[in-house]
Amino acid sequence: MRSPAMTDVARLAGVSHQTVSRVLNGHPNVREQTRLRVQAAIAELGYRPNRAARALVTGRSQVIGVVAQNTTLYGPASLLAALEQAAAEAGFAVSVGSVSDLDHRSISAAVERHLAHRVAGIVVIAPVESAGEALERLPQDVPLVTVDGDPRRPVPLVTVDQAAGARAATQHLLDAGHRTVWHVSGPPDWFDSAGRIEGWREALQTAGAEVPPLVPADWSAAAGYRCGQMLARMPEVTAVFTANDHLALGVLRALYEHGRRVPGDISVVGFDDVPEAAYFIPPLTTVRPDFAAVARASLDMLLAQIESSHVAGPLRQTVAPSLVARQSVGAPPRR
């Protein structure tokens, strides 16, 4: 007779694998009634998590491999730090395989290095289109979760709801009285950028507002500055939503140099809520992704695969961001 597994505990308690994992690892975001129900199921079944024994049977260690691009961009760097924290709380160490490019060759090589060290599972931070093909070609028996990856591919995915964040940012500017909102976008091959464009456009169309031409950029303050130089010369521009806070910083600098007051003449909203955003002049209204929640959801999804040896639960999970209102948004100027 086989020993009870986490799936048996989840079934008896009437909860998900992820909830059982949270209870076992002492996560604070579990209701007390749910925690007691899971603990009762564990006691009734005599379930004992024994990761050391499982590592001997499967040949896998107590290490989770992470594949991430070698970048200082705030979003990916924050996700990586949050993943390390969530893994530590779950009793796992993290081995990071940094790659210069998120393409098929680089990702495959990083995964092979992780597999050679018999990691328990792999998380790939895959925010660009070039990573998609590589993920579908990875070995099927490896527990795998992608973060901010391609939503069109059948690979387990946890992501920030980029479109929802962009809708909130755009709607906030419309609610302040602006007739439309201009958008300075991120790079076209990033899923984050595409989701934010989608949400911005949806919010304007739903409100019956004019959709201005997209202002393409990358993620840098320098690109924001260049775009801001153009927008500052356009008197019809009263509201700007930028795809990240560094772009917003560049836009703010350009507007200042052209004598355009923020928010008196133009309102600005960013995305990411970098630590410096509250200290911009003026303090920046922005969208805050919950990187810790993304990391916990990713680890829960991965641990469920490790425990059951197959993909358990939904293939995709989105985590809603929140709007942080500061002083960079106001009513449009009177004409």
Coordinates of C-alpha atoms in Angstrom, one line a residue:
M1 CA 0.0 0.0 0.0
R2 CA 1.4 3.4 -1.0
S3 CA 2.0 6.2 1.4
P4 CA -0.4 9.1 1.3
A5 CA 0.6 11.9 -1.0
M6 CA -0.1 15.6 -1.0
T7 CA -2.8 15.0 -3.6
D8 CA -4.6 12.8 -1.0
V9 CA -4.4 15.5 1.6
A10 CA -5.8 18.1 -0.8
R11 CA -8.7 15.8 -1.8
L12 CA -9.7 15.0 1.8
A13 CA -9.4 18.7 2.9
G14 CA -11.2 19.9 -0.2
V15 CA -8.4 22.3 -1.2
S16 CA -5.8 22.7 -3.9
H17 CA -2.3 21.3 -4.0
Q18 CA -1.0 24.9 -3.7
T19 CA -3.0 25.4 -0.4
V20 CA -1.6 22.2 1.1
S21 CA 1.9 23.3 0.1
R22 CA 1.4 26.7 1.8
V23 CA 0.2 25.1 5.0
L24 CA 3.2 22.7 5.0
N25 CA 5.6 25.6 4.5
G26 CA 4.0 28.0 7.0
H27 CA 2.8 30.6 4.5
P28 CA 0.9 33.4 6.4
N29 CA -1.7 33.9 3.6
V30 CA -3.8 30.9 4.5
R31 CA -7.1 31.4 6.5
E32 CA -7.0 29.7 9.9
Q33 CA -10.0 27.6 9.2
T34 CA -8.4 26.3 6.0
R35 CA -5.1 25.6 7.8
L36 CA -6.9 23.6 10.5
R37 CA -8.8 21.6 7.9
V38 CA -5.5 20.7 6.1
Q39 CA -3.8 19.8 9.3
A40 CA -6.7 17.5 10.2
A41 CA -6.4 15.8 6.8
I42 CA -2.7 15.4 7.3
A43 CA -3.2 13.8 10.7
E44 CA -6.0 11.5 9.5
L45 CA -4.0 10.2 6.6
G46 CA -0.7 10.1 8.4
Y47 CA 0.9 12.1 5.6
R48 CA 4.6 12.9 6.2
P49 CA 6.4 15.1 3.6
N50 CA 9.8 13.6 3.2
R51 CA 11.7 15.6 0.6
A52 CA 15.0 13.9 1.4
A53 CA 13.6 10.5 0.7
R54 CA 11.9 11.8 -2.5
A55 CA 15.2 13.2 -3.6
L56 CA 16.8 9.8 -3.2
V57 CA 14.1 8.1 -5.3
T58 CA 13.9 10.7 -8.0
G59 CA 17.6 11.6 -8.1
R60 CA 16.6 15.2 -7.6
S61 CA 18.0 17.6 -5.1
Q62 CA 16.5 20.2 -2.8
V63 CA 17.5 22.8 -5.4
I64 CA 15.3 24.7 -7.9
G65 CA 17.0 25.9 -11.0
V66 CA 16.1 29.3 -12.3
V67 CA 16.9 30.5 -15.9
A68 CA 16.9 34.3 -16.2
Q69 CA 18.4 36.9 -18.4
N70 CA 21.5 38.7 -17.1
T71 CA 19.9 42.1 -16.6
T72 CA 19.5 44.9 -14.2
L73 CA 16.0 45.8 -15.3
Y74 CA 13.8 46.3 -12.2
G75 CA 11.0 43.8 -13.1
P76 CA 13.1 40.7 -13.9
A77 CA 15.6 41.5 -11.1
S78 CA 12.8 41.9 -8.6
L79 CA 11.2 38.6 -9.7
L80 CA 14.4 36.7 -9.3
A81 CA 14.9 38.1 -5.7
A82 CA 11.3 37.2 -4.9
L83 CA 11.7 33.6 -6.3
E84 CA 14.8 33.1 -4.1
Q85 CA 12.8 34.2 -1.0
A86 CA 9.8 32.0 -1.8
A87 CA 12.0 29.0 -2.5
A88 CA 13.8 29.5 0.8
E89 CA 10.5 29.6 2.6
A90 CA 9.6 26.3 0.9
G91 CA 12.8 24.7 2.0
F92 CA 14.6 24.9 -1.3
A93 CA 17.8 26.5 -2.4
V94 CA 18.0 28.3 -5.8
S95 CA 20.6 27.9 -8.5
V96 CA 20.5 30.7 -11.1
G97 CA 21.5 30.1 -14.7
S98 CA 22.0 33.6 -16.1
V99 CA 21.9 33.9 -19.9
S100 CA 22.9 36.9 -22.1
D101 CA 20.0 36.2 -24.5
L102 CA 16.7 34.5 -24.0
D103 CA 16.9 32.4 -27.2
H104 CA 16.6 28.6 -27.9
R105 CA 20.3 27.9 -27.7
S106 CA 21.0 29.8 -24.5
I107 CA 17.9 28.6 -22.6
S108 CA 18.5 24.9 -23.6
A109 CA 22.1 25.1 -22.5
A110 CA 21.1 26.6 -19.1
V111 CA 18.4 24.0 -18.6
E112 CA 21.0 21.2 -19.4
R113 CA 23.3 22.6 -16.8
H114 CA 20.5 22.5 -14.2
L115 CA 19.5 19.0 -15.1
A116 CA 23.1 17.8 -14.8
H117 CA 22.9 19.0 -11.2
R118 CA 19.6 17.1 -10.7
V119 CA 17.5 20.1 -9.7
A120 CA 14.0 19.3 -8.4
G121 CA 12.4 21.6 -10.9
I122 CA 13.0 24.6 -13.1
V123 CA 11.6 28.2 -13.3
V124 CA 12.3 30.2 -16.5
I125 CA 11.7 33.9 -16.4
A126 CA 10.8 34.3 -20.1
P127 CA 9.4 37.7 -20.9
V128 CA 10.4 37.8 -24.6
E129 CA 9.1 36.1 -27.7
S130 CA 12.5 34.4 -28.5
A131 CA 12.1 32.2 -25.4
G132 CA 8.9 30.5 -26.5
E133 CA 10.2 27.9 -28.9
A134 CA 12.9 26.8 -26.5
L135 CA 10.4 26.1 -23.7
E136 CA 8.3 23.9 -25.9
R137 CA 11.3 21.8 -26.7
L138 CA 12.4 21.1 -23.1
P139 CA 12.1 17.6 -21.7
Q140 CA 8.5 16.8 -20.8
D141 CA 9.4 15.0 -17.6
V142 CA 11.0 18.0 -16.0
P143 CA 8.8 20.0 -13.6
L144 CA 8.7 23.5 -15.2
V145 CA 7.0 26.8 -14.7
T146 CA 7.5 30.0 -16.7
V147 CA 7.2 33.5 -15.4
D148 CA 5.9 36.3 -17.6
G149 CA 6.2 34.0 -20.6
D150 CA 4.1 33.6 -23.8
P151 CA 0.4 33.2 -22.9
R152 CA -0.2 31.5 -26.2
R153 CA 2.0 28.5 -25.5
P154 CA 0.9 25.3 -23.5
V155 CA 3.6 25.8 -20.9
P156 CA 2.7 26.3 -17.2
L157 CA 2.8 30.1 -16.7
V158 CA 2.5 32.6 -13.9
T159 CA 2.4 36.3 -14.9
V160 CA 1.5 39.7 -13.7
D161 CA -1.7 40.8 -15.3
Q162 CA -0.1 43.5 -17.5
A163 CA -3.3 44.4 -19.3
A164 CA -5.2 45.0 -16.1
G165 CA -2.4 47.2 -14.8
A166 CA -2.4 49.3 -18.0
R167 CA -6.2 49.6 -17.9
A168 CA -6.1 50.9 -14.4
A169 CA -3.4 53.4 -15.3
T170 CA -5.2 54.7 -18.3
Q171 CA -8.6 54.8 -16.5
H172 CA -7.0 56.8 -13.7
L173 CA -6.0 59.4 -16.2
L174 CA -9.4 59.4 -17.9
D175 CA -11.1 59.7 -14.5
A176 CA -9.0 62.8 -13.8
G177 CA -10.7 64.5 -16.8
H178 CA -8.3 63.9 -19.7
R179 CA -9.9 63.3 -23.1
T180 CA -7.3 60.7 -24.1
V181 CA -4.0 59.2 -23.0
W182 CA -0.8 58.8 -24.9
H183 CA 1.4 55.7 -24.4
V184 CA 5.1 55.4 -24.5
S185 CA 5.6 51.6 -24.9
G186 CA 8.3 49.1 -24.1
P187 CA 10.2 46.9 -26.7
P188 CA 7.9 45.2 -29.1
D189 CA 9.2 41.7 -28.4
W190 CA 8.4 41.8 -24.7
F191 CA 5.1 40.2 -23.5
D192 CA 5.0 42.8 -20.7
S193 CA 5.1 45.6 -23.3
A194 CA 2.4 43.9 -25.5
G195 CA 0.1 43.4 -22.5
R196 CA 0.4 47.0 -21.4
I197 CA -0.3 48.2 -24.9
E198 CA -3.4 46.0 -25.0
G199 CA -4.7 47.3 -21.7
W200 CA -4.1 50.9 -22.6
R201 CA -5.9 50.5 -25.9
E202 CA -8.8 48.6 -24.3
A203 CA -9.4 51.3 -21.7
L204 CA -9.5 54.0 -24.3
Q205 CA -11.8 52.1 -26.6
T206 CA -14.2 51.2 -23.7
A207 CA -14.4 54.8 -22.7
G208 CA -15.0 55.9 -26.3
A209 CA -11.9 58.0 -26.3
E210 CA -9.6 58.6 -29.2
V211 CA -6.6 56.2 -29.4
P212 CA -3.5 58.3 -30.2
P213 CA -0.5 56.9 -32.2
L214 CA 1.7 54.6 -30.1
V215 CA 5.0 56.1 -29.1
P216 CA 7.5 53.2 -29.3
A217 CA 10.6 53.0 -27.0
D218 CA 12.7 50.6 -25.0
W219 CA 12.8 50.4 -21.2
S220 CA 15.4 53.1 -20.5
A221 CA 15.1 56.6 -19.1
A222 CA 17.1 57.8 -22.1
A223 CA 14.4 56.5 -24.5
G224 CA 11.7 58.2 -22.3
Y225 CA 13.6 61.4 -22.5
R226 CA 13.7 61.3 -26.3
C227 CA 10.0 60.5 -26.5
G228 CA 9.3 63.2 -23.9
Q229 CA 11.1 65.8 -26.1
M230 CA 8.5 65.1 -28.9
L231 CA 5.5 64.9 -26.6
A232 CA 6.5 68.2 -24.9
R233 CA 6.1 70.0 -28.2
M234 CA 2.6 68.7 -28.8
P235 CA 0.1 71.0 -27.0
E236 CA -2.7 68.5 -27.4
V237 CA -0.9 66.0 -25.1
T238 CA -2.3 66.3 -21.6
A239 CA -1.8 62.7 -20.3
V240 CA 0.9 60.1 -20.8
F241 CA 1.1 56.5 -19.6
T242 CA 4.6 55.0 -19.8
A243 CA 5.4 51.3 -19.9
N244 CA 7.7 51.6 -16.9
D245 CA 9.0 54.1 -14.4
H246 CA 12.3 54.6 -16.0
L247 CA 10.6 55.8 -19.2
A248 CA 8.5 58.1 -17.0
L249 CA 11.6 59.5 -15.4
G250 CA 13.0 60.4 -18.9
V251 CA 9.6 62.0 -19.9
L252 CA 9.5 64.0 -16.7
R253 CA 13.0 65.4 -17.4
A254 CA 12.0 66.4 -21.0
L255 CA 8.8 68.0 -19.9
Y256 CA 10.7 70.1 -17.3
E257 CA 13.2 71.3 -19.8
H258 CA 10.3 72.4 -22.1
G259 CA 8.5 74.3 -19.3
R260 CA 5.6 71.8 -19.2
R261 CA 4.4 71.4 -15.6
V262 CA 3.5 68.0 -14.2
P263 CA 0.7 67.7 -13.4
G264 CA -0.4 71.2 -14.2
D265 CA 0.0 70.8 -18.0
I266 CA 0.6 67.1 -18.5
S267 CA -0.1 64.2 -16.1
V268 CA 2.2 61.1 -16.1
V269 CA 1.7 57.5 -14.9
G270 CA 4.4 54.8 -14.9
F271 CA 4.5 51.1 -14.3
D272 CA 6.6 49.0 -11.8
D273 CA 6.7 51.3 -8.7
V274 CA 10.5 51.3 -8.5
P275 CA 11.8 52.3 -5.1
E276 CA 12.7 55.8 -6.4
A277 CA 9.3 56.5 -7.9
A278 CA 8.0 58.1 -4.6
Y279 CA 11.0 60.5 -4.8
F280 CA 10.6 61.7 -8.4
I281 CA 9.6 65.4 -8.9
P282 CA 6.7 65.1 -8.6
P283 CA 6.2 61.7 -6.9
L284 CA 5.1 59.4 -9.6
T285 CA 1.7 57.7 -9.8
T286 CA 2.4 54.2 -11.0
V287 CA 1.3 50.5 -11.2
R288 CA 2.8 48.2 -8.6
P289 CA 3.2 44.5 -9.6
D290 CA 3.1 42.0 -6.7
F291 CA 6.4 40.2 -7.4
A292 CA 6.2 38.3 -4.1
A293 CA 2.7 36.9 -5.1
V294 CA 4.0 35.9 -8.5
A295 CA 7.0 34.1 -6.9
R296 CA 4.8 32.3 -4.4
A297 CA 2.3 31.2 -7.1
S298 CA 5.2 30.0 -9.3
L299 CA 6.7 27.9 -6.5
D300 CA 3.3 26.5 -5.6
M301 CA 2.7 25.4 -9.2
L302 CA 6.2 23.9 -9.4
L303 CA 6.0 22.1 -6.1
A304 CA 2.6 20.6 -7.1
Q305 CA 4.4 19.2 -10.2
I306 CA 7.3 17.9 -8.2
E307 CA 4.9 16.2 -5.7
S308 CA 2.6 14.6 -8.3
S309 CA 5.1 14.1 -11.1
H310 CA 2.8 15.8 -13.6
V311 CA 1.3 19.2 -14.3
A312 CA -1.4 19.7 -11.6
G313 CA -4.0 22.5 -11.7
P314 CA -4.3 25.3 -14.1
L315 CA -1.7 25.9 -16.8
R316 CA -1.9 29.7 -16.4
Q317 CA -2.3 32.0 -13.4
T318 CA -2.3 35.8 -13.4
V319 CA -1.6 38.1 -10.5
A320 CA -3.3 41.5 -10.4
P321 CA -1.1 44.6 -9.8
S322 CA -2.3 47.7 -8.0
L323 CA -2.4 51.4 -8.8
V324 CA -0.3 53.6 -6.5
A325 CA -1.7 57.2 -6.7
R326 CA 0.8 60.0 -6.1
Q327 CA 1.2 63.6 -7.2
S328 CA 2.0 63.3 -11.0
V329 CA -1.7 63.2 -12.0
G330 CA -4.2 66.1 -12.0
A331 CA -7.0 67.6 -14.1
P332 CA -6.1 68.7 -17.6
P333 CA -5.4 72.4 -18.1
R334 CA -8.3 74.6 -19.1
R335 CA -8.1 75.7 -22.8

